[in-house]
mmCIF file of C-alpha atoms in Angstrom:
data_model
loop_
_atom_site.group_PDB
_atom_site.id
_atom_site.type_symbol
_atom_site.label_atom_id
_atom_site.label_comp_id
_atom_site.label_asym_id
_atom_site.label_seq_id
_atom_site.Cartn_x
_atom_site.Cartn_y
_atom_site.Cartn_z
ATOM 1 C CA MET A 8 -82.101 -14.169 -34.531
ATOM 2 C CA SER A 9 -78.614 -13.159 -33.358
ATOM 3 C CA THR A 10 -76.917 -15.092 -36.173
ATOM 4 C CA TRP A 11 -79.323 -13.450 -38.537
ATOM 5 C CA THR A 12 -78.198 -9.917 -37.670
ATOM 6 C CA SER A 13 -74.504 -10.801 -37.784
ATOM 7 C CA ASP A 14 -75.118 -12.417 -41.172
ATOM 8 C CA ALA A 15 -76.753 -9.251 -42.371
ATOM 9 C CA ALA A 16 -73.463 -7.458 -41.887
ATOM 10 C CA ALA A 17 -71.700 -9.945 -44.145
ATOM 11 C CA LEU A 18 -70.455 -8.771 -47.507
ATOM 12 C CA ARG A 19 -72.561 -9.029 -50.616
ATOM 13 C CA SER A 20 -70.019 -11.421 -52.141
ATOM 14 C CA THR A 21 -70.421 -13.732 -49.160
ATOM 15 C CA TRP A 22 -74.130 -14.020 -49.839
ATOM 16 C CA PHE A 23 -73.468 -14.589 -53.505
ATOM 17 C CA LEU A 24 -71.154 -17.471 -52.596
ATOM 18 C CA ARG A 25 -73.711 -18.876 -50.183
ATOM 19 C CA GLY A 26 -76.170 -18.925 -53.087
ATOM 20 C CA VAL A 27 -73.573 -20.716 -55.199
ATOM 21 C CA ARG A 28 -73.129 -23.273 -52.454
ATOM 22 C CA ALA A 29 -76.894 -23.847 -52.221
ATOM 23 C CA ALA A 30 -76.781 -25.075 -55.829
ATOM 24 C CA PHE A 31 -74.588 -27.980 -54.728
ATOM 25 C CA SER A 32 -77.319 -29.772 -52.816
ATOM 26 C CA LEU A 33 -79.477 -32.829 -53.318
ATOM 27 C CA PRO A 34 -82.086 -31.068 -55.489
ATOM 28 C CA GLY A 35 -79.207 -29.600 -57.495
ATOM 29 C CA LEU A 36 -77.744 -33.069 -57.981
ATOM 30 C CA ILE A 37 -81.069 -34.511 -59.107
ATOM 31 C CA LEU A 38 -81.369 -31.634 -61.574
ATOM 32 C CA VAL A 39 -77.924 -32.416 -62.987
ATOM 33 C CA SER A 40 -78.952 -36.048 -63.461
ATOM 34 C CA SER A 41 -82.056 -34.994 -65.371
ATOM 35 C CA PHE A 42 -79.966 -32.739 -67.615
ATOM 36 C CA ILE A 43 -77.753 -35.753 -68.277
ATOM 37 C CA GLY A 44 -80.942 -37.434 -69.441
ATOM 38 C CA PHE A 45 -81.815 -34.396 -71.541
ATOM 39 C CA ALA A 46 -78.450 -34.454 -73.315
ATOM 40 C CA ALA A 47 -79.061 -38.093 -74.269
ATOM 41 C CA LEU A 48 -82.582 -37.222 -75.418
ATOM 42 C CA ALA A 49 -81.453 -34.226 -77.500
ATOM 43 C CA LYS A 50 -78.721 -36.212 -79.214
ATOM 44 C CA ASP A 51 -81.180 -38.980 -79.953
ATOM 45 C CA ALA A 52 -83.618 -36.493 -81.538
ATOM 46 C CA GLY A 53 -80.960 -35.134 -83.874
ATOM 47 C CA VAL A 54 -80.387 -31.785 -82.124
ATOM 48 C CA THR A 55 -76.763 -30.575 -82.396
ATOM 49 C CA MET A 56 -74.491 -30.110 -79.382
ATOM 50 C CA ALA A 57 -74.476 -26.323 -79.805
ATOM 51 C CA GLN A 58 -78.273 -26.229 -80.039
ATOM 52 C CA ALA A 59 -78.661 -28.397 -76.940
ATOM 53 C CA ALA A 60 -76.279 -26.214 -74.901
ATOM 54 C CA PHE A 61 -77.850 -23.000 -76.221
ATOM 55 C CA MET A 62 -81.314 -24.289 -75.344
ATOM 56 C CA THR A 63 -80.210 -25.109 -71.815
ATOM 57 C CA GLY A 64 -78.994 -21.555 -71.230
ATOM 58 C CA THR A 65 -81.801 -19.659 -72.956
ATOM 59 C CA VAL A 66 -84.927 -21.741 -72.327
ATOM 60 C CA TRP A 67 -83.894 -23.104 -68.917
ATOM 61 C CA ALA A 68 -87.038 -25.112 -68.236
ATOM 62 C CA LEU A 69 -86.680 -28.830 -68.769
ATOM 63 C CA PRO A 70 -90.302 -29.631 -69.722
ATOM 64 C CA SER A 71 -90.297 -26.828 -72.316
ATOM 65 C CA MET A 72 -86.953 -28.038 -73.634
ATOM 66 C CA VAL A 73 -88.253 -31.580 -74.025
ATOM 67 C CA VAL A 74 -91.331 -30.250 -75.841
ATOM 68 C CA LEU A 75 -89.088 -28.138 -78.076
ATOM 69 C CA VAL A 76 -86.790 -31.077 -78.860
ATOM 70 C CA GLY A 77 -89.837 -33.197 -79.659
ATOM 71 C CA ALA A 78 -91.151 -30.487 -81.998
ATOM 72 C CA ILE A 79 -87.791 -30.187 -83.771
ATOM 73 C CA GLY A 80 -87.582 -33.979 -84.031
ATOM 74 C CA SER A 81 -91.038 -34.356 -85.549
ATOM 75 C CA GLY A 82 -90.469 -31.423 -87.922
ATOM 76 C CA ALA A 83 -93.307 -29.325 -86.517
ATOM 77 C CA ALA A 84 -93.823 -25.820 -87.925
ATOM 78 C CA LEU A 85 -92.600 -22.832 -85.931
ATOM 79 C CA PRO A 86 -96.044 -21.607 -84.780
ATOM 80 C CA ALA A 87 -97.069 -25.082 -83.572
ATOM 81 C CA ALA A 88 -93.779 -25.563 -81.723
ATOM 82 C CA MET A 89 -94.010 -22.118 -80.181
ATOM 83 C CA PHE A 90 -97.579 -22.664 -79.050
ATOM 84 C CA ALA A 91 -96.747 -25.981 -77.376
ATOM 85 C CA VAL A 92 -93.678 -24.526 -75.653
ATOM 86 C CA THR A 93 -95.681 -21.480 -74.575
ATOM 87 C CA LEU A 94 -98.321 -23.692 -73.001
ATOM 88 C CA SER A 95 -95.723 -25.838 -71.256
ATOM 89 C CA ALA A 96 -94.063 -22.738 -69.803
ATOM 90 C CA ILE A 97 -97.204 -21.101 -68.387
ATOM 91 C CA ARG A 98 -96.588 -22.708 -65.021
ATOM 92 C CA LEU A 99 -93.498 -20.487 -64.685
ATOM 93 C CA MET A 100 -95.699 -17.406 -64.267
ATOM 94 C CA PRO A 101 -97.351 -18.335 -60.955
ATOM 95 C CA MET A 102 -93.951 -19.530 -59.723
ATOM 96 C CA VAL A 103 -92.340 -16.176 -60.461
ATOM 97 C CA MET A 104 -95.365 -14.405 -59.002
ATOM 98 C CA ALA A 105 -94.783 -16.226 -55.741
ATOM 99 C CA LEU A 106 -91.025 -15.694 -55.693
ATOM 100 C CA ALA A 107 -90.724 -12.041 -56.785
ATOM 101 C CA PRO A 108 -92.338 -10.554 -53.642
ATOM 102 C CA GLU A 109 -89.862 -12.551 -51.509
ATOM 103 C CA MET A 110 -86.963 -10.774 -53.182
ATOM 104 C CA ARG A 111 -88.482 -7.322 -53.591
ATOM 105 C CA THR A 112 -87.525 -4.637 -51.095
ATOM 106 C CA GLY A 113 -88.129 -0.903 -51.343
ATOM 107 C CA LYS A 114 -84.772 -0.424 -53.037
ATOM 108 C CA THR A 115 -84.849 -3.389 -55.450
ATOM 109 C CA ARG A 116 -84.627 -2.270 -59.045
ATOM 110 C CA GLN A 117 -87.291 -3.733 -61.317
ATOM 111 C CA CYS A 118 -84.799 -4.735 -64.029
ATOM 112 C CA VAL A 119 -82.876 -6.878 -61.531
ATOM 113 C CA LEU A 120 -86.024 -8.884 -60.867
ATOM 114 C CA TYR A 121 -86.698 -9.322 -64.596
ATOM 115 C CA LEU A 122 -83.147 -10.551 -65.047
ATOM 116 C CA LEU A 123 -83.346 -12.976 -62.137
ATOM 117 C CA ALA A 124 -86.729 -14.263 -63.295
ATOM 118 C CA HIS A 125 -84.921 -16.032 -66.125
ATOM 119 C CA PHE A 126 -83.350 -18.387 -63.555
ATOM 120 C CA VAL A 127 -86.751 -19.532 -62.305
ATOM 121 C CA ALA A 128 -87.429 -23.211 -62.961
ATOM 122 C CA VAL A 129 -88.615 -25.957 -60.649
ATOM 123 C CA THR A 130 -85.349 -26.698 -58.823
ATOM 124 C CA SER A 131 -84.086 -23.166 -58.194
ATOM 125 C CA TRP A 132 -87.596 -22.137 -57.233
ATOM 126 C CA VAL A 133 -88.018 -24.918 -54.674
ATOM 127 C CA LEU A 134 -84.581 -24.175 -53.188
ATOM 128 C CA ALA A 135 -85.221 -20.427 -53.103
ATOM 129 C CA MET A 136 -88.693 -20.652 -51.548
ATOM 130 C CA GLU A 137 -87.218 -22.833 -48.833
ATOM 131 C CA ARG A 138 -84.023 -20.876 -48.114
ATOM 132 C CA LEU A 139 -84.708 -17.199 -48.883
ATOM 133 C CA LYS A 140 -86.487 -16.856 -45.562
ATOM 134 C CA ARG A 141 -83.111 -17.238 -43.861
ATOM 135 C CA VAL A 142 -81.428 -14.623 -46.047
ATOM 136 C CA PRO A 143 -81.637 -10.953 -45.006
ATOM 137 C CA PRO A 144 -84.048 -9.213 -47.447
ATOM 138 C CA PRO A 145 -81.504 -6.816 -49.055
ATOM 139 C CA MET A 146 -79.247 -9.797 -49.842
ATOM 140 C CA ARG A 147 -81.903 -12.039 -51.373
ATOM 141 C CA THR A 148 -81.445 -10.975 -54.996
ATOM 142 C CA THR A 149 -77.684 -11.503 -54.623
ATOM 143 C CA TYR A 150 -78.211 -14.923 -53.082
ATOM 144 C CA TYR A 151 -80.608 -15.976 -55.826
ATOM 145 C CA ALA A 152 -78.243 -14.709 -58.531
ATOM 146 C CA GLY A 153 -75.550 -16.986 -57.097
ATOM 147 C CA LEU A 154 -77.912 -19.946 -56.855
ATOM 148 C CA GLY A 155 -79.601 -19.568 -60.257
ATOM 149 C CA GLY A 156 -76.445 -18.573 -62.116
ATOM 150 C CA THR A 157 -74.575 -21.591 -60.809
ATOM 151 C CA LEU A 158 -77.373 -24.004 -61.709
ATOM 152 C CA VAL A 159 -77.607 -22.680 -65.279
ATOM 153 C CA THR A 160 -73.835 -22.618 -65.855
ATOM 154 C CA THR A 161 -73.266 -26.071 -64.371
ATOM 155 C CA ASN A 162 -75.972 -27.663 -66.466
ATOM 156 C CA VAL A 163 -74.880 -26.029 -69.724
ATOM 157 C CA ILE A 164 -71.494 -27.677 -69.089
ATOM 158 C CA VAL A 165 -73.128 -30.987 -68.114
ATOM 159 C CA VAL A 166 -75.219 -31.061 -71.304
ATOM 160 C CA THR A 167 -72.174 -30.325 -73.471
ATOM 161 C CA VAL A 168 -69.992 -32.978 -71.826
ATOM 162 C CA VAL A 169 -72.639 -35.701 -71.777
ATOM 163 C CA TYR A 170 -73.548 -34.977 -75.391
ATOM 164 C CA ALA A 171 -69.896 -35.463 -76.313
ATOM 165 C CA VAL A 172 -69.515 -38.833 -74.581
ATOM 166 C CA ALA A 173 -73.038 -40.218 -75.118
ATOM 167 C CA ASP A 174 -72.005 -42.425 -78.046
ATOM 168 C CA ALA A 175 -69.352 -44.229 -76.021
ATOM 169 C CA LEU A 176 -71.855 -45.444 -73.421
ATOM 170 C CA PRO A 177 -73.180 -49.032 -73.251
ATOM 171 C CA SER A 178 -76.814 -49.266 -74.345
ATOM 172 C CA ALA A 179 -78.115 -50.195 -70.887
ATOM 173 C CA VAL A 180 -76.591 -46.977 -69.508
ATOM 174 C CA SER A 181 -78.108 -44.870 -72.317
ATOM 175 C CA ALA A 182 -81.480 -46.487 -71.669
ATOM 176 C CA ALA A 183 -81.171 -45.640 -67.972
ATOM 177 C CA LEU A 184 -80.190 -42.045 -68.821
ATOM 178 C CA LEU A 185 -83.233 -41.646 -71.071
ATOM 179 C CA MET A 186 -85.413 -42.885 -68.210
ATOM 180 C CA LEU A 187 -84.133 -40.117 -65.891
ATOM 181 C CA THR A 188 -86.151 -37.307 -67.476
ATOM 182 C CA PRO A 189 -89.615 -38.897 -67.194
ATOM 183 C CA MET A 190 -88.906 -40.054 -63.626
ATOM 184 C CA TYR A 191 -87.670 -36.593 -62.611
ATOM 185 C CA PHE A 192 -90.817 -34.997 -64.059
ATOM 186 C CA LEU A 193 -93.125 -37.640 -62.655
ATOM 187 C CA THR A 194 -91.962 -37.039 -59.085
ATOM 188 C CA SER A 195 -91.324 -33.276 -59.204
ATOM 189 C CA LEU A 196 -94.600 -32.530 -60.969
ATOM 190 C CA TRP A 197 -96.601 -34.517 -58.424
ATOM 191 C CA GLY A 198 -94.788 -32.792 -55.571
ATOM 192 C CA SER A 199 -95.314 -29.279 -56.906
ATOM 193 C CA ALA A 200 -99.044 -29.644 -57.654
ATOM 194 C CA ARG A 201 -100.753 -27.365 -55.198
ATOM 195 C CA GLU A 202 -104.345 -28.554 -55.402
ATOM 196 C CA ARG A 203 -106.008 -31.901 -56.008
ATOM 197 C CA ALA A 204 -106.968 -30.760 -59.508
ATOM 198 C CA GLY A 205 -103.259 -30.738 -60.317
ATOM 199 C CA HIS A 206 -102.980 -34.429 -59.491
ATOM 200 C CA VAL A 207 -106.090 -35.230 -61.546
ATOM 201 C CA ALA A 208 -104.684 -33.234 -64.458
ATOM 202 C CA MET A 209 -101.431 -35.114 -64.180
ATOM 203 C CA VAL A 210 -103.033 -38.571 -64.321
ATOM 204 C CA LEU A 211 -105.212 -37.506 -67.272
ATOM 205 C CA GLY A 212 -102.196 -36.109 -69.110
ATOM 206 C CA LEU A 213 -100.185 -39.291 -68.578
ATOM 207 C CA VAL A 214 -102.902 -41.309 -70.311
ATOM 208 C CA LEU A 215 -104.043 -38.749 -72.911
ATOM 209 C CA GLY A 216 -100.497 -37.995 -74.110
ATOM 210 C CA PRO A 217 -99.817 -41.454 -75.580
ATOM 211 C CA VAL A 218 -103.440 -41.763 -76.796
ATOM 212 C CA PHE A 219 -103.279 -38.524 -78.790
ATOM 213 C CA HIS A 220 -99.782 -39.399 -79.921
ATOM 214 C CA ILE A 221 -101.463 -42.148 -81.938
ATOM 215 C CA VAL A 222 -104.632 -40.265 -82.902
ATOM 216 C CA LEU A 223 -103.240 -36.758 -83.544
ATOM 217 C CA PRO A 224 -99.445 -37.039 -83.649
ATOM 218 C CA GLN A 225 -98.847 -33.429 -84.781
ATOM 219 C CA ILE A 226 -100.637 -31.698 -81.924
ATOM 220 C CA ASP A 227 -100.802 -34.496 -79.327
ATOM 221 C CA LEU A 228 -99.330 -32.503 -76.434
ATOM 222 C CA LEU A 229 -101.529 -29.463 -76.995
ATOM 223 C CA VAL A 230 -104.738 -31.473 -77.188
ATOM 224 C CA ALA A 231 -103.819 -33.595 -74.170
ATOM 225 C CA GLY A 232 -102.989 -30.445 -72.188
ATOM 226 C CA LEU A 233 -106.149 -28.573 -73.149
ATOM 227 C CA ILE A 234 -108.514 -31.515 -72.586
ATOM 228 C CA GLY A 235 -106.807 -32.921 -69.492
ATOM 229 C CA GLY A 236 -106.511 -29.492 -67.888
ATOM 230 C CA THR A 237 -110.082 -28.472 -68.629
ATOM 231 C CA VAL A 238 -111.524 -31.755 -67.324
ATOM 232 C CA ALA A 239 -109.461 -31.559 -64.131
ATOM 233 C CA TYR A 240 -110.536 -27.955 -63.607
ATOM 234 C CA GLY A 241 -114.179 -28.837 -64.326
ATOM 235 C CA LEU A 242 -114.075 -31.655 -61.766
ATOM 236 C CA GLN A 243 -112.708 -29.234 -59.185
ATOM 237 C CA LEU A 244 -115.510 -26.729 -59.859
ATOM 238 C CA TRP A 245 -118.100 -29.526 -59.704
ATOM 239 C CA ARG A 246 -116.745 -30.822 -56.391
ATOM 240 C CA ARG A 247 -116.760 -27.336 -54.941
ATOM 241 C CA LYS A 248 -120.382 -26.925 -55.974
ATOM 242 C CA VAL A 249 -121.362 -30.295 -54.474
ATOM 243 C CA ARG A 250 -119.626 -29.407 -51.230
ATOM 244 C CA ALA A 251 -121.352 -26.017 -51.103
ATOM 245 C CA ALA A 252 -124.785 -27.544 -51.737
ATOM 246 C CA MET B 18 -83.257 -18.854 -84.480
ATOM 247 C CA PHE B 19 -85.949 -21.477 -84.107
ATOM 248 C CA ILE B 20 -84.808 -22.074 -80.541
ATOM 249 C CA LEU B 21 -84.730 -18.356 -79.810
ATOM 250 C CA VAL B 22 -88.309 -17.733 -80.962
ATOM 251 C CA ALA B 23 -90.025 -21.009 -80.056
ATOM 252 C CA GLY B 24 -87.957 -21.656 -76.930
ATOM 253 C CA PHE B 25 -86.532 -18.556 -75.303
ATOM 254 C CA ALA B 26 -89.301 -16.090 -76.121
ATOM 255 C CA ALA B 27 -92.046 -18.610 -75.377
ATOM 256 C CA THR B 28 -90.742 -19.328 -71.876
ATOM 257 C CA ASP B 29 -89.390 -15.977 -70.716
ATOM 258 C CA ILE B 30 -92.591 -14.138 -71.562
ATOM 259 C CA TRP B 31 -94.230 -15.991 -68.676
ATOM 260 C CA ARG B 32 -91.376 -15.259 -66.319
ATOM 261 C CA PHE B 33 -91.603 -11.538 -67.155
ATOM 262 C CA LEU B 34 -95.372 -11.553 -66.780
ATOM 263 C CA GLY B 35 -94.876 -13.235 -63.416
ATOM 264 C CA VAL B 36 -92.681 -10.380 -62.181
ATOM 265 C CA TYR B 37 -95.092 -7.820 -63.600
ATOM 266 C CA LEU B 38 -98.168 -9.409 -62.071
ATOM 267 C CA GLY B 39 -96.454 -10.442 -58.830
ATOM 268 C CA GLY B 40 -98.806 -9.406 -56.064
ATOM 269 C CA LYS B 41 -101.462 -8.029 -58.430
ATOM 270 C CA LEU B 42 -103.206 -11.322 -59.141
ATOM 271 C CA SER B 43 -104.112 -13.826 -56.463
ATOM 272 C CA GLU B 44 -102.386 -17.202 -56.678
ATOM 273 C CA ASP B 45 -105.698 -18.958 -56.095
ATOM 274 C CA SER B 46 -107.705 -17.103 -58.730
ATOM 275 C CA ASP B 47 -109.798 -19.459 -60.865
ATOM 276 C CA LEU B 48 -108.080 -18.480 -64.082
ATOM 277 C CA LEU B 49 -104.680 -19.364 -62.650
ATOM 278 C CA VAL B 50 -105.979 -22.725 -61.416
ATOM 279 C CA LEU B 51 -107.213 -23.556 -64.942
ATOM 280 C CA VAL B 52 -103.935 -22.418 -66.463
ATOM 281 C CA ARG B 53 -102.007 -24.540 -63.987
ATOM 282 C CA THR B 54 -104.071 -27.688 -64.595
ATOM 283 C CA MET B 55 -103.637 -27.297 -68.375
ATOM 284 C CA ALA B 56 -99.896 -26.844 -68.039
ATOM 285 C CA THR B 57 -99.703 -29.822 -65.676
ATOM 286 C CA ALA B 58 -101.656 -32.053 -68.059
ATOM 287 C CA LEU B 59 -99.406 -30.985 -70.935
ATOM 288 C CA VAL B 60 -96.208 -31.805 -69.078
ATOM 289 C CA ALA B 61 -97.765 -35.093 -67.916
ATOM 290 C CA ALA B 62 -98.502 -35.876 -71.568
ATOM 291 C CA VAL B 63 -94.796 -35.336 -72.263
ATOM 292 C CA ILE B 64 -93.954 -37.833 -69.504
ATOM 293 C CA GLY B 65 -96.441 -40.382 -70.838
ATOM 294 C CA ASN B 66 -94.975 -40.122 -74.341
ATOM 295 C CA LEU B 67 -91.407 -40.428 -73.066
ATOM 296 C CA ILE B 68 -92.326 -43.684 -71.328
ATOM 297 C CA VAL B 69 -94.668 -45.203 -73.936
ATOM 298 C CA PHE B 70 -92.880 -43.954 -77.104
ATOM 299 C CA PRO B 71 -89.233 -43.441 -76.126
ATOM 300 C CA GLY B 72 -86.291 -42.964 -78.469
ATOM 301 C CA GLY B 73 -82.758 -44.319 -78.646
ATOM 302 C CA ALA B 74 -81.623 -47.156 -76.448
ATOM 303 C CA LEU B 75 -84.761 -46.961 -74.312
ATOM 304 C CA ALA B 76 -86.858 -47.901 -77.365
ATOM 305 C CA HIS B 77 -85.255 -51.349 -77.338
ATOM 306 C CA THR B 78 -86.676 -52.149 -73.890
ATOM 307 C CA SER B 79 -90.147 -53.628 -73.496
ATOM 308 C CA LEU B 80 -93.122 -51.361 -72.803
ATOM 309 C CA ASP B 81 -94.158 -53.511 -69.827
ATOM 310 C CA LEU B 82 -90.745 -53.102 -68.225
ATOM 311 C CA ARG B 83 -90.780 -49.322 -68.668
ATOM 312 C CA ILE B 84 -94.291 -48.906 -67.289
ATOM 313 C CA ALA B 85 -93.595 -51.259 -64.368
ATOM 314 C CA ALA B 86 -90.329 -49.469 -63.507
ATOM 315 C CA ALA B 87 -91.950 -46.033 -63.675
ATOM 316 C CA ALA B 88 -95.051 -47.096 -61.721
ATOM 317 C CA LEU B 89 -93.113 -48.842 -58.954
ATOM 318 C CA GLY B 90 -90.661 -45.957 -58.829
ATOM 319 C CA PHE B 91 -93.586 -43.604 -58.338
ATOM 320 C CA VAL B 92 -94.994 -45.839 -55.575
ATOM 321 C CA GLY B 93 -91.553 -45.751 -53.942
ATOM 322 C CA TYR B 94 -91.619 -41.959 -54.137
ATOM 323 C CA LEU B 95 -95.042 -41.790 -52.456
ATOM 324 C CA VAL B 96 -94.269 -44.411 -49.791
ATOM 325 C CA SER B 97 -90.974 -42.754 -48.840
ATOM 326 C CA GLY B 98 -92.792 -39.512 -48.086
ATOM 327 C CA LYS B 99 -92.304 -37.874 -51.498
ATOM 328 C CA ARG B 100 -88.556 -38.283 -51.725
ATOM 329 C CA MET B 101 -87.577 -37.889 -55.358
ATOM 330 C CA VAL B 102 -84.283 -39.726 -54.949
ATOM 331 C CA VAL B 103 -86.111 -42.869 -53.823
ATOM 332 C CA GLY B 104 -88.519 -42.740 -56.769
ATOM 333 C CA ILE B 105 -85.826 -42.169 -59.362
ATOM 334 C CA ALA B 106 -83.422 -44.744 -57.880
ATOM 335 C CA THR B 107 -86.170 -47.399 -57.663
ATOM 336 C CA ALA B 108 -87.235 -46.918 -61.270
ATOM 337 C CA GLU B 109 -83.664 -46.906 -62.549
ATOM 338 C CA SER B 110 -82.592 -50.031 -60.664
ATOM 339 C CA LEU B 111 -85.733 -51.889 -61.783
ATOM 340 C CA LEU B 112 -85.078 -50.889 -65.377
ATOM 341 C CA LEU B 113 -81.450 -52.012 -65.211
ATOM 342 C CA ALA B 114 -82.365 -55.250 -63.406
ATOM 343 C CA GLY B 115 -85.001 -55.936 -66.057
ATOM 344 C CA LEU B 116 -82.490 -55.311 -68.845
ATOM 345 C CA TYR B 117 -79.932 -57.525 -67.136
ATOM 346 C CA LEU B 118 -82.448 -60.354 -66.791
ATOM 347 C CA ASN B 119 -83.527 -59.849 -70.414
ATOM 348 C CA PHE B 120 -87.052 -59.194 -69.277
#
């Protein structure tokens, strides 16, 4: 507690820099590796370097970016692409809902929170939920700005650089890079699922995705998401009812 | 423009709603659980497609190798107490070993 009060006296810039430093951690490193994978994926799908870098900065949610790249690659219409991306990004809402109260103090301006919300994605969220507790409340927005800003900036640079050198890589290395994204999602998605229904939904999605890719290639992700999610939710309701009876 | 509408707007709307609703709606409300399971299944479908129907250099590897690498990597992740590094490293080394051995 004593370190806590002496920290509270520290300058705002110090807390910003501490946030920056938090970005250079193991989760941050894993995130960088998955953006390396994304750059390879985007190039492969025919997205330009500028588009890939722009997407990284503006969308800043890897699953949504992969969905978007897939939609661009398959020539989907704007409404269909938007709907799929929208659905893939819904999970950001409960994440922000959980994080915003951590950063809000009596004096926090609402627009600051809206601005910082853009940085919310799995990695920065996990890091923030774990570390904000040790940051004095008035300094939390500053800390998160340092953390989120660094993650976004670093990965925009990573995507640009990897995109530029991707052609020069041996094919085994490119194959390994393309494998990074699914493995990152597979592990992080399982870890962030809060209830058992999330795990059920995940297994269903893994199977339904490829199945609908063959049956309904234009809207495979949407259908897999709607069906897999509804079934998983239904099973949870049914189990609850059985337990109550 | 496409990216701005279908990407930026479609993701940040949820972030803004999250700030707006923060504290107003319970995290465990039934509607949010349904929304979360749907989103999870959708992202899982993305993963499944990336493994079963990959592009580029990964498309030249065999489906069995990719599924085996991903599955064993996931087992490694679970066994190591949910450490992502272990899962990712296991899958990647299996994939590279398989490629090296022309499997």
